[in-house]
GROMACS .gro file of C-alpha atoms in nm:
model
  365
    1UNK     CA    1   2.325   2.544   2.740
    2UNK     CA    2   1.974   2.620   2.552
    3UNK     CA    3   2.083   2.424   2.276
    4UNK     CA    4   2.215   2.165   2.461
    5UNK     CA    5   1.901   2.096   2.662
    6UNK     CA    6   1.698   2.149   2.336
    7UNK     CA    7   1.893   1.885   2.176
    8UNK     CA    8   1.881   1.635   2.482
    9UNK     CA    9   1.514   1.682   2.458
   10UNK     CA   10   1.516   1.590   2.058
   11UNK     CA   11   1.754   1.235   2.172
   12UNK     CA   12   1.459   1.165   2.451
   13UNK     CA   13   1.187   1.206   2.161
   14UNK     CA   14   1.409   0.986   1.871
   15UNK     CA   15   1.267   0.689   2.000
   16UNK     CA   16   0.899   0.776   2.010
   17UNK     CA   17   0.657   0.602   1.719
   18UNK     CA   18   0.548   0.955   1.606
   19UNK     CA   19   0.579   0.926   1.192
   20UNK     CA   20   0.331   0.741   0.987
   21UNK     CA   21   0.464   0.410   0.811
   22UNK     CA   22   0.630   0.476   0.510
   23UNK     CA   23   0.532   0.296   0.226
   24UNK     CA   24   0.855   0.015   0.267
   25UNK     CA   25   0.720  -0.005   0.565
   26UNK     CA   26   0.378  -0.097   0.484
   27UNK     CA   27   0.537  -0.330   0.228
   28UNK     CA   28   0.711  -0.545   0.487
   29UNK     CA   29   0.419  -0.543   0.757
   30UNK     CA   30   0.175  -0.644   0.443
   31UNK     CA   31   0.427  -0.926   0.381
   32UNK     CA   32   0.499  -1.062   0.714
   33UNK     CA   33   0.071  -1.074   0.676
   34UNK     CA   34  -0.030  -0.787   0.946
   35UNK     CA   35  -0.304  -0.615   0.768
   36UNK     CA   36  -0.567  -0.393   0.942
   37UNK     CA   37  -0.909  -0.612   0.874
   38UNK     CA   38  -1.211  -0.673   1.079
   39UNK     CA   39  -1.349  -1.020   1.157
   40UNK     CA   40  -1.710  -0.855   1.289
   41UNK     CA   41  -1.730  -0.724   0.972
   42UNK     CA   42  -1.688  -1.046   0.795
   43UNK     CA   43  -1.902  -1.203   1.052
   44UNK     CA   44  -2.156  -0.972   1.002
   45UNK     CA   45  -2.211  -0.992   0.648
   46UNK     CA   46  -2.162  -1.362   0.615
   47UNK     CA   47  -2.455  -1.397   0.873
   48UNK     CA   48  -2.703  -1.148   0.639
   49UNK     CA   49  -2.604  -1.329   0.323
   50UNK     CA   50  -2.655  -1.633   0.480
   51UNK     CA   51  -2.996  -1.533   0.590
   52UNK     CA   52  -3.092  -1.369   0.267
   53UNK     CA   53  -2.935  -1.694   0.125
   54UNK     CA   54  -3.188  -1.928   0.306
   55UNK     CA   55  -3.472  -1.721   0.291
   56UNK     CA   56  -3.405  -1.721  -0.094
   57UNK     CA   57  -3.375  -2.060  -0.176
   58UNK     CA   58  -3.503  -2.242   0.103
   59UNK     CA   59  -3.876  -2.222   0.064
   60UNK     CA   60  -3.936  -2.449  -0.229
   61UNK     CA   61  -3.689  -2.731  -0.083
   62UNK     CA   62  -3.844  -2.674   0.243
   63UNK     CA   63  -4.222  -2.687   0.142
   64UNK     CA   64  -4.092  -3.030  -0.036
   65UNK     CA   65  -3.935  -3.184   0.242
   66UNK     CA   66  -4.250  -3.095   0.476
   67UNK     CA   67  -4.471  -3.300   0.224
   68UNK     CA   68  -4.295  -3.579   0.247
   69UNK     CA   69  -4.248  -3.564   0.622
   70UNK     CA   70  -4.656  -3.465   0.671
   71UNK     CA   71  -4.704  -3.796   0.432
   72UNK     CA   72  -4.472  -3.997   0.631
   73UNK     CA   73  -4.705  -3.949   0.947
   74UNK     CA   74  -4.993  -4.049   0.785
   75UNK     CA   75  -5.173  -4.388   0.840
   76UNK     CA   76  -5.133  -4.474   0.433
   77UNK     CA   77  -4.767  -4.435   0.476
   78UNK     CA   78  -4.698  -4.652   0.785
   79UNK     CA   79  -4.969  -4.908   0.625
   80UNK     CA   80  -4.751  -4.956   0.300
   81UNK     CA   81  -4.454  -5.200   0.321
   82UNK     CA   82  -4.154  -5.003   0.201
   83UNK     CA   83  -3.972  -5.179  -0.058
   84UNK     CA   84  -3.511  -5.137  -0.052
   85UNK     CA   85  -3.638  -4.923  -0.387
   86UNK     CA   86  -3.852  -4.725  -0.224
   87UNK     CA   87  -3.671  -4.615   0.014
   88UNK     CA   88  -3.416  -4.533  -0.136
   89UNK     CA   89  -3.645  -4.314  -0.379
   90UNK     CA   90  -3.757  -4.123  -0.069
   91UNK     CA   91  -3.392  -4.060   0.014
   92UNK     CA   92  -3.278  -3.982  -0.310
   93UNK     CA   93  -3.572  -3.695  -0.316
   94UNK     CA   94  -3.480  -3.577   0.042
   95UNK     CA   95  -3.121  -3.510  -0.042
   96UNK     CA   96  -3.217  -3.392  -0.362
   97UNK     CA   97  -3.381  -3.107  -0.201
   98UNK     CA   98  -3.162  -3.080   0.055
   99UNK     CA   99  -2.839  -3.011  -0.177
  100UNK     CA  100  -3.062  -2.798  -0.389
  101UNK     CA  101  -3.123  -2.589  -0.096
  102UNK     CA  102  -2.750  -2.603   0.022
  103UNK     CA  103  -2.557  -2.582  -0.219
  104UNK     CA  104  -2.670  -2.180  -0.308
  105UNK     CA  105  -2.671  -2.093   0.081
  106UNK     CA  106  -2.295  -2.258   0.104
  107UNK     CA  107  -2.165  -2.054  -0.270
  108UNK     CA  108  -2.320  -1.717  -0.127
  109UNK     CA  109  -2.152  -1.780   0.229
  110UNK     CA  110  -1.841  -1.853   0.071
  111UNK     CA  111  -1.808  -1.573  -0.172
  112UNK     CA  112  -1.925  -1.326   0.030
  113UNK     CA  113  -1.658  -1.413   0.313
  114UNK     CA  114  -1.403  -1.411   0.043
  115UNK     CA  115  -1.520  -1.103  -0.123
  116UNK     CA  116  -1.544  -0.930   0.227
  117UNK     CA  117  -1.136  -0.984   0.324
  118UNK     CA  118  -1.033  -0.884  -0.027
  119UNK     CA  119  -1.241  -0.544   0.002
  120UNK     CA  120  -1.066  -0.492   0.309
  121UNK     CA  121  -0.714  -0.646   0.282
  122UNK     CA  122  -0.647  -0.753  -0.095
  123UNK     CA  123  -0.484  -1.033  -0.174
  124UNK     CA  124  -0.241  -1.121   0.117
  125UNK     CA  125  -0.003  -1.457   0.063
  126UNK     CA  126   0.194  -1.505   0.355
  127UNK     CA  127   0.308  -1.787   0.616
  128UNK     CA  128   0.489  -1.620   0.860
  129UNK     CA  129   0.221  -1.602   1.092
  130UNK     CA  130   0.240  -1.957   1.094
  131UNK     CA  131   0.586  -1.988   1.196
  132UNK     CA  132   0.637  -2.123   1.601
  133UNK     CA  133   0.737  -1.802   1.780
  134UNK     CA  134   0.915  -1.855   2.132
  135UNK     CA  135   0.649  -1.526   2.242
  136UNK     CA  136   0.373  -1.697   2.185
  137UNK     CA  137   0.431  -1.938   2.449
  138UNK     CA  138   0.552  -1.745   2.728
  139UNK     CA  139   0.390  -1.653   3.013
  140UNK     CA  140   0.485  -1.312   3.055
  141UNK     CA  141   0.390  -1.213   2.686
  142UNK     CA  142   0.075  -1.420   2.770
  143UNK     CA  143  -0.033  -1.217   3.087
  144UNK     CA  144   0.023  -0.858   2.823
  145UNK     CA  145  -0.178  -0.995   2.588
  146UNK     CA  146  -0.449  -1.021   2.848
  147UNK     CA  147  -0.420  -0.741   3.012
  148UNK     CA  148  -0.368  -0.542   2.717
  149UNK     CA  149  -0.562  -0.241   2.527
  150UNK     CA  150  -0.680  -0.518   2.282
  151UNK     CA  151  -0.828  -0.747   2.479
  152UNK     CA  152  -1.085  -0.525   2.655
  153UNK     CA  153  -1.187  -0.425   2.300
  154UNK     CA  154  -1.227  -0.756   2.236
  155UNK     CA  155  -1.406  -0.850   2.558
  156UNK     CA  156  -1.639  -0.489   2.510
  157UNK     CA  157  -1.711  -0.591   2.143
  158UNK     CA  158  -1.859  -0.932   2.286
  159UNK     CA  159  -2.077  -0.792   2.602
  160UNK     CA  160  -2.197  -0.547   2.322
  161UNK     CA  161  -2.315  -0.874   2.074
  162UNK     CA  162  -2.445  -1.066   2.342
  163UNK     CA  163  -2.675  -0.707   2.440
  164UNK     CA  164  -2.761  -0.669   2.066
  165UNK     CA  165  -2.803  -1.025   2.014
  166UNK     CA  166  -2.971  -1.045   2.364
  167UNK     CA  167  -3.224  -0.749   2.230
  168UNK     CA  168  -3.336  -0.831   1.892
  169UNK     CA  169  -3.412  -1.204   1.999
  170UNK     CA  170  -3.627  -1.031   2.285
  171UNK     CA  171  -3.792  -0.750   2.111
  172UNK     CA  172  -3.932  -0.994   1.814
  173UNK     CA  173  -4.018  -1.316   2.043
  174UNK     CA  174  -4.215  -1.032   2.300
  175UNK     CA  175  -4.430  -0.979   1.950
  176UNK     CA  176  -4.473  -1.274   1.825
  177UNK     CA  177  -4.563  -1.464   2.194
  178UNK     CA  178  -4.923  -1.469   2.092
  179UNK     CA  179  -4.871  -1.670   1.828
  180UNK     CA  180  -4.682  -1.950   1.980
  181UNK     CA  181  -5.017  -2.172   2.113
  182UNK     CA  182  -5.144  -2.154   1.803
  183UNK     CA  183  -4.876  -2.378   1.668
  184UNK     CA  184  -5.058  -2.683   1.803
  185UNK     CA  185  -5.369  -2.597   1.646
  186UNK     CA  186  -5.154  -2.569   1.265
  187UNK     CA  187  -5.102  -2.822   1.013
  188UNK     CA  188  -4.670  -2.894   1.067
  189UNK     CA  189  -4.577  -2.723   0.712
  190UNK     CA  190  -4.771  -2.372   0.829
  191UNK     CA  191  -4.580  -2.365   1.151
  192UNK     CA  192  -4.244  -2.474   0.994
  193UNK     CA  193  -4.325  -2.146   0.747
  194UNK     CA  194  -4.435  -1.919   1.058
  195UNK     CA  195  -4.129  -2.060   1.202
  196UNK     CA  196  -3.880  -1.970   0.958
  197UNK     CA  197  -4.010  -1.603   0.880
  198UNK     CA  198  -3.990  -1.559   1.293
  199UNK     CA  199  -3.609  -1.688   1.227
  200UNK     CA  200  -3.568  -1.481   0.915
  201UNK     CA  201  -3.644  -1.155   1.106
  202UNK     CA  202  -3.449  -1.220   1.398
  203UNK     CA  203  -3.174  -1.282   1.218
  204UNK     CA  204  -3.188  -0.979   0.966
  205UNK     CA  205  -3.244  -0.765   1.262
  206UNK     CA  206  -2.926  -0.890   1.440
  207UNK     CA  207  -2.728  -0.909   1.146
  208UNK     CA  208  -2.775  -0.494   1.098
  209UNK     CA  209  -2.739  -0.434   1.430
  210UNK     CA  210  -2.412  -0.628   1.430
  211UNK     CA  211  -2.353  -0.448   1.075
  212UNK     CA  212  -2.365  -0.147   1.212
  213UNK     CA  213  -2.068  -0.254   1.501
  214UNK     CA  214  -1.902  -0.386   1.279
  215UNK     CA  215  -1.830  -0.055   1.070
  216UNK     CA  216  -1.731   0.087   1.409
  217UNK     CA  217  -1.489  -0.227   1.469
  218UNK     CA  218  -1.359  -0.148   1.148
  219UNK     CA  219  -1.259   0.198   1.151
  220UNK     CA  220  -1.126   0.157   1.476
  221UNK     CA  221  -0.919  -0.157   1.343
  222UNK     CA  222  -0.769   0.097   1.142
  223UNK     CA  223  -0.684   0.297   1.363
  224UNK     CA  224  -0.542   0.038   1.556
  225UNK     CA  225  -0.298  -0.066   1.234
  226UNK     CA  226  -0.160   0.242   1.151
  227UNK     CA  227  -0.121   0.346   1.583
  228UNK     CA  228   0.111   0.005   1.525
  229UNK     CA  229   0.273   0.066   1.233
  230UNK     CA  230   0.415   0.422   1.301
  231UNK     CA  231   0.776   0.482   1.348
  232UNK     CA  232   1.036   0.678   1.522
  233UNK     CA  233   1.210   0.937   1.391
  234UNK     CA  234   1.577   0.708   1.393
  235UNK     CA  235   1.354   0.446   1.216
  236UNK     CA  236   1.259   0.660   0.927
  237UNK     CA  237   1.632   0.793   0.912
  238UNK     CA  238   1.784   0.401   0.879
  239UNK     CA  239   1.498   0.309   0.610
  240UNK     CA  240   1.618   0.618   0.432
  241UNK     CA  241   1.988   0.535   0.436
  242UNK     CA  242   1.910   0.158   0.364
  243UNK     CA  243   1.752   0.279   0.015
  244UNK     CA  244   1.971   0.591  -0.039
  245UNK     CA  245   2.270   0.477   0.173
  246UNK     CA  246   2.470   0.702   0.360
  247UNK     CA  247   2.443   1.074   0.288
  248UNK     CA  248   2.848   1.056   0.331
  249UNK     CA  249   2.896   0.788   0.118
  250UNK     CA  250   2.629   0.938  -0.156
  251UNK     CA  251   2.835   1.278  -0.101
  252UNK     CA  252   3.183   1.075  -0.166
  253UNK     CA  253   3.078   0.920  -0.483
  254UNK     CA  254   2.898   1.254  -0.602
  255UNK     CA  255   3.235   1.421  -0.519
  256UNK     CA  256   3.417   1.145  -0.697
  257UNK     CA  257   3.196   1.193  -1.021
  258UNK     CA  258   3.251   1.551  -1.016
  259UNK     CA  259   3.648   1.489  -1.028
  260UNK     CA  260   3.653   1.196  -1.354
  261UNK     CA  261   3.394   1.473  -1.540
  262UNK     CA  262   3.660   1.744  -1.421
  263UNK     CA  263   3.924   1.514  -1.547
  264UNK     CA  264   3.754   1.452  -1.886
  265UNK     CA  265   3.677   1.784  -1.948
  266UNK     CA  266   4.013   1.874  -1.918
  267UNK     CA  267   4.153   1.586  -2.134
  268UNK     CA  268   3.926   1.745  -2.401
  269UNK     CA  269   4.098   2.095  -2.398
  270UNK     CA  270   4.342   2.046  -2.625
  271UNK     CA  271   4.061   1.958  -2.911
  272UNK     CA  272   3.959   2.319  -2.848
  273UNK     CA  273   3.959   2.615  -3.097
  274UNK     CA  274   3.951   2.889  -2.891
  275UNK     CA  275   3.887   2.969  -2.530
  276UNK     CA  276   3.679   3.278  -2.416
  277UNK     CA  277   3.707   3.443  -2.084
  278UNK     CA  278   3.539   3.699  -1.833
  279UNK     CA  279   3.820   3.768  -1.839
  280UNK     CA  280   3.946   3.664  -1.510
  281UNK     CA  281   3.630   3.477  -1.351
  282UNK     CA  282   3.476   3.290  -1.644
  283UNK     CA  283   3.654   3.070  -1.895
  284UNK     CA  284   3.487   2.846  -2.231
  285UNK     CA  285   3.644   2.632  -2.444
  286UNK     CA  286   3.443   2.586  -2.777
  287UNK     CA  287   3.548   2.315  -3.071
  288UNK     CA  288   3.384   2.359  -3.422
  289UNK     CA  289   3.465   2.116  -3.725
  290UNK     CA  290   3.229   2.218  -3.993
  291UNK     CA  291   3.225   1.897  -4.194
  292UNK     CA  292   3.093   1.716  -3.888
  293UNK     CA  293   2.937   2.004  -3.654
  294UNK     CA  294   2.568   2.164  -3.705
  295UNK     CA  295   2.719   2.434  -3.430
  296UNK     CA  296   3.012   2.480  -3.197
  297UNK     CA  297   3.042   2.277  -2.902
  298UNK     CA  298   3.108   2.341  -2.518
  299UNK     CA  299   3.399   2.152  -2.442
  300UNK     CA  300   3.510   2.275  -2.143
  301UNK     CA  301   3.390   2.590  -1.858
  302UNK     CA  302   3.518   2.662  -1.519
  303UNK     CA  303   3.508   2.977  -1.272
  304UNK     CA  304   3.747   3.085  -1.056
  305UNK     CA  305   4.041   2.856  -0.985
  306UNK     CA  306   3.900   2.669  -1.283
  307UNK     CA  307   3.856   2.876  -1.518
  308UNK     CA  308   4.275   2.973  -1.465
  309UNK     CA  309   4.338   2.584  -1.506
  310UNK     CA  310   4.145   2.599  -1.849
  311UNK     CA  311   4.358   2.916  -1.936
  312UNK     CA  312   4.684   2.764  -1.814
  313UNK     CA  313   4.612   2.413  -2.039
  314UNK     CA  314   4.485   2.661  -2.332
  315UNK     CA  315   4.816   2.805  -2.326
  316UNK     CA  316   5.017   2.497  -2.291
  317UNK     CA  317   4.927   2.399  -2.630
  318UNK     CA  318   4.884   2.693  -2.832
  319UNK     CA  319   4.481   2.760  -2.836
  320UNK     CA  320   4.344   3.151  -2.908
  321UNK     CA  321   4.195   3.264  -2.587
  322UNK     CA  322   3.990   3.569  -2.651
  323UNK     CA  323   3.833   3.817  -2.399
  324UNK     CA  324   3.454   3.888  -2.454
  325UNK     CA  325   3.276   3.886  -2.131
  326UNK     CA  326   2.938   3.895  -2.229
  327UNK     CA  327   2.994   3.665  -2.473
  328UNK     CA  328   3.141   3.432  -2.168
  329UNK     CA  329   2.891   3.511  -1.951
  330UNK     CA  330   2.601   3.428  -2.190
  331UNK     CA  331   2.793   3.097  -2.333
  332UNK     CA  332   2.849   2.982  -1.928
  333UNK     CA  333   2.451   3.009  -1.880
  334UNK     CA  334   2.339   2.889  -2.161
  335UNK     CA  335   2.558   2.508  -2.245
  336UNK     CA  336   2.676   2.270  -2.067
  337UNK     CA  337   2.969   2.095  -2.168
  338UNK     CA  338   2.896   1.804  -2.439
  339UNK     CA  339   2.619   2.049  -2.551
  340UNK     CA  340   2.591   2.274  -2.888
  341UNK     CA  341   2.578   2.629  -2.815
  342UNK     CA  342   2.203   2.787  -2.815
  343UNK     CA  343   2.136   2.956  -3.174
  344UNK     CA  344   2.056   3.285  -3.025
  345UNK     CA  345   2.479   3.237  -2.963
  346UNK     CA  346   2.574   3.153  -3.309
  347UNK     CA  347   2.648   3.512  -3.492
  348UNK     CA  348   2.851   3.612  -3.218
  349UNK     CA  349   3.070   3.304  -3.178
  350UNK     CA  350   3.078   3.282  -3.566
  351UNK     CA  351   3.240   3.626  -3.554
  352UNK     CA  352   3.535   3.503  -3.282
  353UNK     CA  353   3.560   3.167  -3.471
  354UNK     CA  354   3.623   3.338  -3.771
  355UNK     CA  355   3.876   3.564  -3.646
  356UNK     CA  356   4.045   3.297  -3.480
  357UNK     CA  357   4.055   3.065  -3.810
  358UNK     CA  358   4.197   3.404  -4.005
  359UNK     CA  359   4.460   3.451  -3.709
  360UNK     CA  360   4.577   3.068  -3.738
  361UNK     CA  361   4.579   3.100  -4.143
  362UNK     CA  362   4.845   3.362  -4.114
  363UNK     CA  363   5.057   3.218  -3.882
  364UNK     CA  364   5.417   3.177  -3.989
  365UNK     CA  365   5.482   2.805  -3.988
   0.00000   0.00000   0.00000
């Protein structure tokens, strides 16, 4: 009854996701696209490259662009009649600096959000997640999904941005309040510069703080991948007989191998010169043909019921079986059949070959 119950209670556990993925596994999820990757990550770099980006290449584009707007409010520009060429100049130099400025920020943006998912994920090619999936629009899978482990993380992650976010904008506008009525005081360039460093801080500042959960998001992420890639113990048992098939089937065909070598060993009996035994539990048939032989070769060996078979085929057509059990016992360990026999072997078969050869000389014929 103890083993019953105990293996009642292995059945109840079968199903359970308790084994890691194997790596076929990880293979399949990888290409059906499930990989364990972290968006706030992503978002959080892409945000402090960007803001490196601009506070790299802006400035010069900017202080350019502020010229030409501080001219353009000045009574010598409004007193000029603007030509079609003219304006057009003034355009050409405002976009000019504008896709100078740009076109850096947008490259850096880009390559680091590309850089960030192959860090995490590699290279992943796949369109099943595109494919229309009848769960995706029901209601009942809808109401799991939002009531689900994932989306409080989700909904915790953003109450914890909005705090951070929430924070840093607070903490550096409570320092830099003072400041703010002396804008009206400052030529438009100077506060455009005070401006921008204000906006440069504030966004370092809340890009490491969201740097920092962003690490957490991603170790938990994955966490969260391999908690949802583990399998049962039955799962890991039909992956294993998928790519080694059946342990019955594998033990068939190993037992059917085992019987055509059998069968070919025997075949090759007859080629034999002599046949040394144990003399009841060991049998090995050896062939030499000097012309075309660096040693004597293992053509057959048995034990028990095999070894007799050997014997009984020896004797069927005519080949010298001699009794030498060490001799047996040492050729048995040493060769396998198809194989030479080991040199340490060779004076003492040498001696049975040779009486063998003398013994079928002087046979009457």
């Amino acid at each position: 009854m103890r083993d019953l119950a105990e293996f009642m209670d292995l059945q109840l556990f079968a199903g359970e996701k308790t084994e890691p993925a194997t790596p076929r596994r990880r293979q399949e999820v990888r290409r059906r696209g499930q990989v364990a990757v972290s968006r706030e990550l992503t978002s959080a770099l892409i945000l402090l490259a960007g803001v490196l980006a601009v506070a790299t290449f802006s400035r010069p584009a900017l202080e350019q662009i502020g010229s030409l707007i501080e001219y353009a409010f000045t009574e010598p520009f409004f007193a000029v009649d603007l030509t079609p060429a003219q304006l057009w100049e003034i355009v050409a130099i405002t976009l000019g600096a504008y896709l100078k400025t740009a076109a850096p920020i947008i490259l850096i943006i880009m390559l680091t959000g590309a850089l960030t998912q192959m860090v995490q994920v590699g290279l992943v090619f796949s369109g099943e997640p595109l494919l229309p999936k009848m769960e995706r629009i029901s209601p009942v899978e809808g109401l799991r999904r939002i009531f689900s482990r994932q989306s409080f993380v989700e909904f915790a992650k953003a109450i914890l941005k909005i705090i951070l976010i929430g924070f840093a904008a607070f903490d550096i506008l409570r320092k830099s309040w003072t400041k703010f009525p002396e804008f009206i005081t400052l030529p438009p360039l100077q506060s455009a510069r005070i401006i921008g460093d204000l906006a440069r801080n504030m966004g370092l500042r809340v890009g490491l703080l969201l740097l920092c959960l962003a690490l957490l998001d991603y170790l938990y992420q994955r966490w969260q991948f391999e908690q949802n890639i583990m399998m049962s113990i039955q799962e890991v048992r039909d992956e294993y007989k998928e790519m080694e098939g059946d342990p019955a089937i594998r033990a068939k065909i190993r037992q059917m191998q085992r019987q055509m070598a059998s069968r070919r060993m025997m075949q090759r009996i007859p080629e034999a010169d002599v046949v040394i035994t144990n003399p009841v539990h060991l049998a090995v048939a050896l062939q030499y043909i000097p012309d075309k032989m660096n040693a004597p070769e293992v053509v057959a060996k048995g034990a028990g019921p095999l070894a007799e078979r050997i014997k009984a085929i020896a004797k069927e057509h005519d080949i010298h079986i001699v009794e030498n059990a060490p001799l047996a016992q040492g050729l048995y360990a040493a060769a396998e059949v198809g194989e030479e026999i080991p040199a340490a072997l060779y004076q003492a078969v040498a001696e049975v070959l040779a009486l063998v050869f003398r013994l079928r000389r002087n046979r009457p014929e």
